[in-house]
mmCIF file of C-alpha atoms in Angstrom:
data_model
loop_
_atom_site.group_PDB
_atom_site.id
_atom_site.type_symbol
_atom_site.label_atom_id
_atom_site.label_comp_id
_atom_site.label_asym_id
_atom_site.label_seq_id
_atom_site.Cartn_x
_atom_site.Cartn_y
_atom_site.Cartn_z
ATOM 1 C CA MET A 205 16.768 1.943 -26.945
ATOM 2 C CA THR A 206 18.917 4.778 -28.317
ATOM 3 C CA LEU A 207 19.785 7.954 -26.437
ATOM 4 C CA SER A 208 20.276 11.075 -28.514
ATOM 5 C CA ARG A 209 22.733 13.814 -27.538
ATOM 6 C CA ARG A 210 19.864 16.336 -27.268
ATOM 7 C CA LYS A 211 17.919 14.061 -24.909
ATOM 8 C CA PHE A 212 21.029 13.441 -22.779
ATOM 9 C CA LEU A 213 21.693 17.187 -22.473
ATOM 10 C CA GLY A 214 18.033 17.716 -21.590
ATOM 11 C CA TRP A 215 18.326 15.173 -18.802
ATOM 12 C CA MET A 216 21.458 16.841 -17.495
ATOM 13 C CA GLY A 217 19.691 20.201 -17.488
ATOM 14 C CA GLY A 218 16.844 18.715 -15.504
ATOM 15 C CA ALA A 219 19.313 17.213 -13.040
ATOM 16 C CA SER A 220 20.980 20.605 -12.580
ATOM 17 C CA LEU A 221 17.647 22.247 -11.791
ATOM 18 C CA ALA A 222 16.873 19.461 -9.332
ATOM 19 C CA ALA A 223 20.267 19.973 -7.703
ATOM 20 C CA VAL A 224 19.543 23.672 -7.244
ATOM 21 C CA GLY A 225 16.193 22.732 -5.724
ATOM 22 C CA ALA A 226 17.915 20.301 -3.350
ATOM 23 C CA ARG A 227 20.323 23.016 -2.163
ATOM 24 C CA LYS A 228 17.426 25.422 -1.606
ATOM 25 C CA ALA A 229 15.596 22.720 0.351
ATOM 26 C CA GLN A 230 18.698 22.163 2.447
ATOM 27 C CA ALA A 231 18.991 25.866 3.251
ATOM 28 C CA ALA A 232 15.303 26.123 4.052
ATOM 29 C CA SER A 233 15.313 23.065 6.323
ATOM 30 C CA ASN A 234 17.739 24.499 8.890
ATOM 31 C CA ARG A 235 14.942 25.432 11.253
ATOM 32 C CA THR A 236 12.547 23.758 13.657
ATOM 33 C CA PHE A 237 8.923 23.473 12.608
ATOM 34 C CA GLU A 238 6.677 24.147 15.595
ATOM 35 C CA GLY A 239 3.690 22.456 14.010
ATOM 36 C CA TYR A 240 0.450 23.790 12.575
ATOM 37 C CA ALA A 241 -1.474 26.028 14.942
ATOM 38 C CA GLY A 242 -4.390 24.169 16.488
ATOM 39 C CA SER A 243 -3.312 20.806 15.103
ATOM 40 C CA LEU A 244 -4.748 17.688 16.709
ATOM 41 C CA ALA A 245 -2.944 14.945 18.589
ATOM 42 C CA VAL A 246 -3.384 11.972 20.918
ATOM 43 C CA LEU A 247 -2.009 11.636 24.445
ATOM 44 C CA HIS A 248 -1.267 8.046 25.509
ATOM 45 C CA ASP A 249 -1.070 7.708 29.288
ATOM 46 C CA ILE A 250 0.771 4.426 29.611
ATOM 47 C CA THR A 251 -0.048 4.165 33.321
ATOM 48 C CA ARG A 252 -3.747 3.822 32.462
ATOM 49 C CA CYS A 253 -3.411 1.177 29.729
ATOM 50 C CA ILE A 254 -4.716 -2.266 30.811
ATOM 51 C CA GLY A 255 -3.748 -4.180 27.658
ATOM 52 C CA CYS A 256 -7.323 -5.024 26.659
ATOM 53 C CA ARG A 257 -6.549 -4.656 22.927
ATOM 54 C CA ARG A 258 -9.854 -2.888 22.247
ATOM 55 C CA CYS A 259 -7.898 -0.201 20.409
ATOM 56 C CA GLU A 260 -6.526 -2.884 18.085
ATOM 57 C CA ALA A 261 -10.005 -4.240 17.408
ATOM 58 C CA ALA A 262 -11.374 -0.756 16.724
ATOM 59 C CA CYS A 263 -8.505 0.058 14.364
ATOM 60 C CA ASN A 264 -9.096 -3.199 12.510
ATOM 61 C CA GLN A 265 -12.797 -2.450 12.102
ATOM 62 C CA VAL A 266 -12.497 1.230 11.212
ATOM 63 C CA ASN A 267 -9.845 0.589 8.554
ATOM 64 C CA ASP A 268 -11.529 -2.583 7.239
ATOM 65 C CA LEU A 269 -8.364 -4.649 7.778
ATOM 66 C CA PRO A 270 -8.096 -8.459 7.566
ATOM 67 C CA LYS A 271 -9.035 -10.290 10.736
ATOM 68 C CA PRO A 272 -6.022 -11.650 12.656
ATOM 69 C CA GLU A 273 -5.418 -15.368 13.209
ATOM 70 C CA LYS A 274 -6.016 -14.924 16.946
ATOM 71 C CA SER A 275 -9.008 -12.912 18.105
ATOM 72 C CA PHE A 276 -8.596 -9.596 19.863
ATOM 73 C CA ASP A 277 -9.889 -11.246 23.038
ATOM 74 C CA ASP A 278 -6.829 -13.516 23.089
ATOM 75 C CA LEU A 279 -4.360 -11.686 25.335
ATOM 76 C CA THR A 280 -1.625 -14.310 24.960
ATOM 77 C CA VAL A 281 -0.347 -12.336 21.970
ATOM 78 C CA LEU A 282 0.848 -9.691 24.433
ATOM 79 C CA GLU A 283 3.571 -12.097 25.554
ATOM 80 C CA THR A 284 5.364 -11.534 22.246
ATOM 81 C CA HIS A 285 6.635 -8.075 21.306
ATOM 82 C CA ARG A 286 5.093 -7.089 17.998
ATOM 83 C CA ARG A 287 5.532 -4.283 15.545
ATOM 84 C CA THR A 288 2.996 -2.777 13.208
ATOM 85 C CA SER A 289 2.430 -4.621 9.936
ATOM 86 C CA ALA A 290 0.443 -4.309 6.725
ATOM 87 C CA PRO A 291 -2.752 -5.749 8.278
ATOM 88 C CA ALA A 292 -2.184 -4.217 11.736
ATOM 89 C CA TYR A 293 -1.833 -0.433 12.006
ATOM 90 C CA THR A 294 -1.497 -0.553 15.800
ATOM 91 C CA VAL A 295 -0.342 -3.123 18.358
ATOM 92 C CA VAL A 296 -0.203 -3.269 22.139
ATOM 93 C CA ASN A 297 2.944 -4.673 23.743
ATOM 94 C CA GLN A 298 3.469 -5.842 27.309
ATOM 95 C CA PHE A 299 6.559 -5.021 29.358
ATOM 96 C CA SER A 300 7.645 -6.677 32.593
ATOM 97 C CA ILE A 301 10.173 -4.277 34.053
ATOM 98 C CA GLU A 302 12.655 -5.615 36.575
ATOM 99 C CA GLY A 303 12.372 -3.918 39.956
ATOM 100 C CA ALA A 304 9.131 -2.156 39.091
ATOM 101 C CA THR A 305 6.275 -2.242 41.551
ATOM 102 C CA GLY A 306 2.682 -2.720 40.536
ATOM 103 C CA PRO A 307 1.177 -4.499 37.517
ATOM 104 C CA ARG A 308 2.810 -5.035 34.151
ATOM 105 C CA THR A 309 3.116 -2.139 31.741
ATOM 106 C CA PHE A 310 1.234 -2.029 28.439
ATOM 107 C CA VAL A 311 2.103 0.316 25.579
ATOM 108 C CA LYS A 312 0.200 1.010 22.381
ATOM 109 C CA LYS A 313 2.369 1.409 19.304
ATOM 110 C CA GLN A 314 1.382 3.102 16.039
ATOM 111 C CA CYS A 315 2.543 5.918 13.758
ATOM 112 C CA ASN A 316 3.581 8.897 15.903
ATOM 113 C CA HIS A 317 2.655 11.423 13.190
ATOM 114 C CA CYS A 318 5.802 13.555 13.490
ATOM 115 C CA LEU A 319 5.540 17.315 13.024
ATOM 116 C CA GLU A 320 8.261 16.965 10.359
ATOM 117 C CA PRO A 321 7.913 13.304 9.310
ATOM 118 C CA ALA A 322 10.988 11.311 8.322
ATOM 119 C CA CYS A 323 8.845 9.342 5.864
ATOM 120 C CA ALA A 324 7.778 12.541 4.086
ATOM 121 C CA SER A 325 11.343 13.890 4.140
ATOM 122 C CA ALA A 326 12.687 10.700 2.512
ATOM 123 C CA CYS A 327 9.892 10.385 -0.060
ATOM 124 C CA PHE A 328 10.943 12.100 -3.304
ATOM 125 C CA VAL A 329 7.496 11.725 -4.897
ATOM 126 C CA LYS A 330 5.664 13.291 -1.921
ATOM 127 C CA ALA A 331 3.477 10.276 -1.269
ATOM 128 C CA PHE A 332 3.447 11.271 2.423
ATOM 129 C CA THR A 333 1.972 14.558 3.635
ATOM 130 C CA LYS A 334 1.742 16.184 7.050
ATOM 131 C CA THR A 335 -1.753 17.622 7.179
ATOM 132 C CA PRO A 336 -2.584 20.869 9.031
ATOM 133 C CA GLU A 337 -4.974 18.821 11.179
ATOM 134 C CA GLY A 338 -2.097 16.688 12.499
ATOM 135 C CA PRO A 339 -2.164 13.250 10.814
ATOM 136 C CA VAL A 340 0.507 12.148 8.350
ATOM 137 C CA VAL A 341 -1.341 10.674 5.368
ATOM 138 C CA TYR A 342 -0.242 8.526 2.437
ATOM 139 C CA ASN A 343 -1.214 8.800 -1.249
ATOM 140 C CA ALA A 344 -0.852 5.381 -2.870
ATOM 141 C CA SER A 345 -1.294 6.819 -6.384
ATOM 142 C CA LEU A 346 2.017 8.698 -6.053
ATOM 143 C CA CYS A 347 4.020 5.918 -4.402
ATOM 144 C CA VAL A 348 6.681 4.178 -6.529
ATOM 145 C CA GLY A 349 7.367 1.442 -3.987
ATOM 146 C CA CYS A 350 10.962 2.439 -3.138
ATOM 147 C CA ARG A 351 10.254 1.928 0.612
ATOM 148 C CA TYR A 352 12.688 4.669 1.661
ATOM 149 C CA CYS A 353 10.027 5.700 4.175
ATOM 150 C CA MET A 354 10.432 2.364 5.952
ATOM 151 C CA ILE A 355 14.165 2.905 6.263
ATOM 152 C CA ALA A 356 13.851 6.534 7.303
ATOM 153 C CA CYS A 357 11.253 6.126 10.062
ATOM 154 C CA PRO A 358 13.053 6.045 13.439
ATOM 155 C CA PHE A 359 10.014 4.390 15.026
ATOM 156 C CA GLU A 360 9.927 1.494 12.506
ATOM 157 C CA ILE A 361 6.291 2.045 11.631
ATOM 158 C CA PRO A 362 5.567 1.924 7.857
ATOM 159 C CA ALA A 363 4.866 -1.576 6.567
ATOM 160 C CA TYR A 364 4.581 -2.937 3.022
ATOM 161 C CA GLU A 365 2.038 -5.242 1.410
ATOM 162 C CA TYR A 366 4.508 -7.837 0.163
ATOM 163 C CA ASP A 367 1.698 -10.328 -0.445
ATOM 164 C CA LYS A 368 0.077 -8.073 -3.061
ATOM 165 C CA ALA A 369 2.336 -8.424 -6.085
ATOM 166 C CA LEU A 370 0.224 -6.377 -8.502
ATOM 167 C CA ASP A 371 -0.716 -3.379 -6.381
ATOM 168 C CA PRO A 372 1.244 -3.260 -3.101
ATOM 169 C CA LYS A 373 0.996 -0.245 -0.797
ATOM 170 C CA VAL A 374 2.806 1.174 2.186
ATOM 171 C CA THR A 375 0.536 0.999 5.209
ATOM 172 C CA LYS A 376 0.453 2.727 8.572
ATOM 173 C CA CYS A 377 -1.867 4.407 11.073
ATOM 174 C CA THR A 378 -3.615 7.476 9.649
ATOM 175 C CA MET A 379 -4.899 8.726 13.025
ATOM 176 C CA CYS A 380 -8.270 7.988 11.389
ATOM 177 C CA TYR A 381 -7.920 11.109 9.252
ATOM 178 C CA PRO A 382 -11.243 10.547 7.409
ATOM 179 C CA ARG A 383 -13.055 10.255 10.745
ATOM 180 C CA ILE A 384 -11.363 13.378 12.085
ATOM 181 C CA MET A 385 -12.517 15.321 9.037
ATOM 182 C CA GLU A 386 -16.060 14.169 9.848
ATOM 183 C CA GLY A 387 -15.744 15.449 13.409
ATOM 184 C CA LYS A 388 -15.343 11.980 14.924
ATOM 185 C CA LEU A 389 -12.753 10.536 17.296
ATOM 186 C CA PRO A 390 -10.041 8.186 16.076
ATOM 187 C CA GLY A 391 -11.311 4.616 16.406
ATOM 188 C CA CYS A 392 -8.777 3.589 19.048
ATOM 189 C CA VAL A 393 -9.493 6.643 21.223
ATOM 190 C CA GLU A 394 -13.232 6.051 21.057
ATOM 191 C CA ALA A 395 -12.823 2.387 22.055
ATOM 192 C CA CYS A 396 -10.444 2.885 25.004
ATOM 193 C CA PRO A 397 -12.326 2.059 28.250
ATOM 194 C CA THR A 398 -9.814 3.654 30.659
ATOM 195 C CA GLU A 399 -9.112 6.948 28.872
ATOM 196 C CA ALA A 400 -5.525 5.888 28.364
ATOM 197 C CA LEU A 401 -5.940 7.637 25.017
ATOM 198 C CA VAL A 402 -7.078 11.260 24.887
ATOM 199 C CA PHE A 403 -7.692 13.172 21.654
ATOM 200 C CA GLY A 404 -7.542 16.944 21.288
ATOM 201 C CA ARG A 405 -5.437 19.925 20.298
ATOM 202 C CA ARG A 406 -1.749 19.207 20.698
ATOM 203 C CA ASP A 407 -0.949 22.300 22.754
ATOM 204 C CA GLU A 408 -3.846 21.595 25.111
ATOM 205 C CA LEU A 409 -2.817 17.948 25.533
ATOM 206 C CA ILE A 410 0.703 19.033 26.481
ATOM 207 C CA GLN A 411 -0.769 21.307 29.145
ATOM 208 C CA ALA A 412 -3.038 18.482 30.346
ATOM 209 C CA ALA A 413 -0.053 16.132 30.579
ATOM 210 C CA ARG A 414 1.878 18.649 32.655
ATOM 211 C CA GLU A 415 -1.119 19.040 34.938
ATOM 212 C CA ARG A 416 -1.249 15.280 35.481
ATOM 213 C CA MET A 417 2.429 15.262 36.418
ATOM 214 C CA ARG A 418 1.800 18.113 38.849
ATOM 215 C CA VAL A 419 -1.244 16.522 40.476
ATOM 216 C CA HIS A 420 0.378 13.068 40.725
ATOM 217 C CA PRO A 421 4.022 13.669 41.717
ATOM 218 C CA GLY A 422 6.160 10.560 41.418
ATOM 219 C CA ARG A 423 3.670 8.743 39.209
ATOM 220 C CA TYR A 424 5.141 9.863 35.920
ATOM 221 C CA GLN A 425 8.525 10.430 34.375
ATOM 222 C CA GLU A 426 9.189 14.158 34.280
ATOM 223 C CA HIS A 427 9.002 14.247 30.507
ATOM 224 C CA ILE A 428 6.325 14.215 27.814
ATOM 225 C CA TYR A 429 7.591 11.885 25.123
ATOM 226 C CA GLY A 430 6.915 13.340 21.681
ATOM 227 C CA GLU A 431 6.870 16.955 22.740
ATOM 228 C CA HIS A 432 10.325 17.484 21.239
ATOM 229 C CA GLU A 433 11.593 14.079 19.972
ATOM 230 C CA MET A 434 12.499 14.273 16.281
ATOM 231 C CA GLY A 435 11.184 17.836 16.223
ATOM 232 C CA GLY A 436 7.981 16.797 17.959
ATOM 233 C CA THR A 437 5.174 14.360 17.217
ATOM 234 C CA SER A 438 1.389 14.398 17.220
ATOM 235 C CA TRP A 439 1.308 11.285 19.393
ATOM 236 C CA LEU A 440 2.386 12.081 22.952
ATOM 237 C CA TYR A 441 3.241 9.722 25.823
ATOM 238 C CA LEU A 442 3.194 9.827 29.609
ATOM 239 C CA SER A 443 4.915 6.955 31.404
ATOM 240 C CA GLY A 444 5.659 5.832 34.916
ATOM 241 C CA GLN A 445 8.699 3.892 33.697
ATOM 242 C CA PRO A 446 11.747 5.088 31.757
ATOM 243 C CA PHE A 447 10.687 5.380 28.134
ATOM 244 C CA GLU A 448 13.520 3.204 26.857
ATOM 245 C CA LYS A 449 12.196 0.340 29.013
ATOM 246 C CA VAL A 450 8.776 0.496 27.407
ATOM 247 C CA GLY A 451 10.000 0.370 23.813
ATOM 248 C CA LEU A 452 10.398 4.086 23.081
ATOM 249 C CA ARG A 453 13.749 5.313 21.824
ATOM 250 C CA GLU A 454 15.453 8.004 23.868
ATOM 251 C CA ASP A 455 18.414 8.485 21.522
ATOM 252 C CA LEU A 456 16.610 10.401 18.773
ATOM 253 C CA GLY A 457 17.339 13.941 19.871
ATOM 254 C CA THR A 458 15.165 16.918 18.995
ATOM 255 C CA ALA A 459 16.309 17.675 15.422
ATOM 256 C CA PRO A 460 13.524 17.078 12.876
ATOM 257 C CA ALA A 461 14.044 14.550 10.108
ATOM 258 C CA GLY A 462 14.420 17.273 7.452
ATOM 259 C CA GLN A 463 17.630 18.540 9.022
ATOM 260 C CA LEU A 464 19.047 15.031 9.225
ATOM 261 C CA THR A 465 18.379 14.173 5.587
ATOM 262 C CA SER A 466 18.905 17.491 3.793
ATOM 263 C CA GLY A 467 22.700 17.370 4.025
ATOM 264 C CA ALA A 468 22.849 13.889 2.563
ATOM 265 C CA LEU A 469 20.513 14.862 -0.261
ATOM 266 C CA GLY A 470 22.485 18.012 -1.013
ATOM 267 C CA ALA A 471 25.761 16.052 -1.097
ATOM 268 C CA VAL A 472 24.547 13.973 -4.020
ATOM 269 C CA PRO A 473 22.466 16.408 -6.086
ATOM 270 C CA MET A 474 23.129 14.614 -9.350
ATOM 271 C CA VAL A 475 21.718 11.369 -7.961
ATOM 272 C CA VAL A 476 18.736 13.212 -6.525
ATOM 273 C CA GLY A 477 18.127 14.957 -9.832
ATOM 274 C CA LEU A 478 18.572 11.907 -12.021
ATOM 275 C CA TRP A 479 16.536 9.567 -9.851
ATOM 276 C CA PRO A 480 13.126 10.837 -11.050
ATOM 277 C CA VAL A 481 14.464 10.869 -14.604
ATOM 278 C CA LEU A 482 15.616 7.280 -14.321
ATOM 279 C CA LEU A 483 12.292 6.251 -12.830
ATOM 280 C CA THR A 484 10.510 8.056 -15.654
ATOM 281 C CA GLY A 485 12.737 6.264 -18.165
ATOM 282 C CA ILE A 486 12.017 2.887 -16.595
ATOM 283 C CA TRP A 487 8.315 3.690 -16.598
ATOM 284 C CA ALA A 488 8.471 4.708 -20.271
ATOM 285 C CA ILE A 489 10.371 1.538 -21.191
ATOM 286 C CA ASN A 490 7.859 -0.613 -19.350
ATOM 287 C CA LYS A 491 4.985 1.201 -21.020
ATOM 288 C CA ARG A 492 6.630 0.719 -24.421
ATOM 289 C CA LYS A 493 7.142 -2.970 -23.675
ATOM 290 C CA GLU A 494 3.490 -3.246 -22.693
ATOM 291 C CA LYS A 495 2.442 -1.452 -25.896
ATOM 292 C CA ILE A 496 4.645 -3.685 -28.061
ATOM 293 C CA ALA A 497 3.419 -6.780 -26.242
ATOM 294 C CA ALA A 498 -0.190 -5.697 -26.732
ATOM 295 C CA GLN A 499 0.459 -5.000 -30.421
ATOM 296 C CA GLU A 500 2.186 -8.360 -30.875
ATOM 297 C CA GLN A 501 -0.674 -10.070 -29.104
ATOM 298 C CA ALA A 502 -3.213 -8.325 -31.334
ATOM 299 C CA GLU A 503 -1.237 -9.327 -34.437
ATOM 300 C CA ALA A 504 -0.985 -12.905 -33.203
ATOM 301 C CA VAL A 505 -4.739 -13.017 -32.561
ATOM 302 C CA ALA A 506 -5.441 -11.562 -36.015
ATOM 303 C CA ALA A 507 -3.088 -14.067 -37.658
ATOM 304 C CA ALA A 508 -4.640 -16.959 -35.754
ATOM 305 C CA ARG A 509 -8.118 -15.761 -36.692
ATOM 306 C CA ALA A 510 -7.144 -15.450 -40.370
ATOM 307 C CA GLU A 511 -5.566 -18.905 -40.324
ATOM 308 C CA THR A 512 -8.651 -20.365 -38.654
ATOM 309 C CA GLU A 513 -10.950 -18.696 -41.173
ATOM 310 C CA ALA A 514 -8.784 -19.954 -44.037
ATOM 311 C CA GLN A 515 -8.840 -23.490 -42.652
ATOM 312 C CA ALA A 516 -12.593 -23.267 -42.191
ATOM 313 C CA ALA A 517 -13.068 -22.033 -45.743
ATOM 314 C CA ALA A 518 -10.858 -24.825 -47.088
ATOM 315 C CA SER A 519 -12.738 -27.418 -45.045
ATOM 316 C CA LEU A 520 -16.065 -26.051 -46.270
ATOM 317 C CA LYS A 521 -14.890 -26.103 -49.868
ATOM 318 C CA ALA A 522 -13.656 -29.696 -49.535
ATOM 319 C CA ALA A 523 -16.927 -30.704 -47.899
ATOM 320 C CA LEU A 524 -18.945 -29.052 -50.662
ATOM 321 C CA GLU A 525 -16.818 -30.707 -53.363
ATOM 322 C CA LYS A 526 -17.178 -34.069 -51.651
ATOM 323 C CA ALA A 527 -20.913 -33.561 -51.317
ATOM 324 C CA ALA A 528 -21.153 -32.587 -54.957
ATOM 325 C CA LYS A 529 -19.251 -35.715 -56.033
ATOM 326 C CA GLU A 530 -21.393 -37.894 -53.811
ATOM 327 C CA ASN A 531 -24.557 -36.287 -55.194
ATOM 328 C CA ALA A 532 -23.347 -36.817 -58.778
ATOM 329 C CA ALA A 533 -22.549 -40.451 -58.052
ATOM 330 C CA THR A 534 -25.957 -40.946 -56.438
ATOM 331 C CA VAL A 535 -27.718 -39.399 -59.447
ATOM 332 C CA ALA A 536 -25.706 -41.577 -61.823
ATOM 333 C CA ARG A 537 -26.604 -44.688 -59.858
ATOM 334 C CA GLU A 538 -30.285 -43.797 -59.807
ATOM 335 C CA VAL A 539 -30.296 -43.040 -63.543
ATOM 336 C CA LYS A 540 -28.527 -46.328 -64.287
ATOM 337 C CA LYS A 541 -30.930 -48.127 -61.985
ATOM 338 C CA ALA A 542 -33.899 -46.539 -63.760
ATOM 339 C CA LEU A 543 -32.500 -47.387 -67.193
ATOM 340 C CA ASP A 544 -31.808 -50.969 -66.153
ATOM 341 C CA THR A 545 -35.347 -51.249 -64.776
ATOM 342 C CA ALA A 546 -36.820 -49.829 -67.991
ATOM 343 C CA LYS A 547 -34.636 -52.090 -70.099
ATOM 344 C CA SER A 548 -35.660 -55.142 -68.090
ATOM 345 C CA ALA A 549 -39.341 -54.210 -68.386
ATOM 346 C CA ALA A 550 -38.996 -53.765 -72.138
ATOM 347 C CA GLN A 551 -37.296 -57.153 -72.445
ATOM 348 C CA ASP A 552 -40.018 -58.856 -70.446
ATOM 349 C CA LYS A 553 -42.702 -57.303 -72.683
ATOM 350 C CA HIS A 554 -40.845 -58.367 -75.787
ATOM 351 C CA ASP A 555 -40.566 -61.942 -74.553
ATOM 352 C CA THR A 556 -44.251 -62.029 -73.670
ATOM 353 C CA GLU A 557 -45.321 -60.791 -77.070
ATOM 354 C CA LYS A 558 -43.082 -63.321 -78.826
ATOM 355 C CA LYS A 559 -44.603 -66.216 -76.939
ATOM 356 C CA SER A 560 -48.105 -65.138 -77.767
#
């Protein structure tokens, strides 16, 4: 593949424009996004969770996911800490906290649907989008499979379909976005028997969480997890135990992901600008290879067909010639046989007449 000077300069111009765009994005990201007005969220009251795994079963059914090796009625899986995976958008983990009174603690884990998602901030093709309704959704048709979202997510949520070599996707909880748009509850919320999961407007859920802390002093930590973490999330938590002891990070701070990544992106504008170009080039090369391969295959098929037809024609010609020779020989034999018969009959008649 040759690279002309004009094409190279065109690429450099595109990279410069991308660099300017990166600097503008950096300048624009130095703020805190308060979220879309009236956006929806889920409040997970950890003190009410009984570890029944009905939320897992509902998520599996609603999203038409593969059935797990162990049924959702098997609670022995809670003894092992799990993370979300390609076939499991949500998991429930069990925590036995030293010195804690009361039963064991169960925590549901899924995408937290950040107000300014790290996955969307890291994705240069905008495969992830924060919707005005609250959920962070994924567009597989835009994804290039770089998996930067998996690295960027501080909650270690996005998973990848490694077992699907031809069409792998990044998977995660969608907060049942299609159901929400139909006016339905998320599957896990609808299935929860203890109201450990509550769905509603984010601002109203925050007020409800504060009311619970007021009505039940000493029952909860004096903090709503997700109200400000990483700029805020659309999945909120109340807990009776320190959040770090139930698998939730308390070292994230309140800065949204955009502020944390914009500086790094602005520091390497040329790389940021050239990356889409390089991907486009790779795509074009692959497409050209596919086109050449298809053309070569078509030519090979045509050549094989022509050779087969030629061989068939030659075989037919040989068969016809052989048949013609055999027919000629048969005719000659029959003629000779007829002549010999006639000659013999004539001789017999001659002999008979001579005797008489």
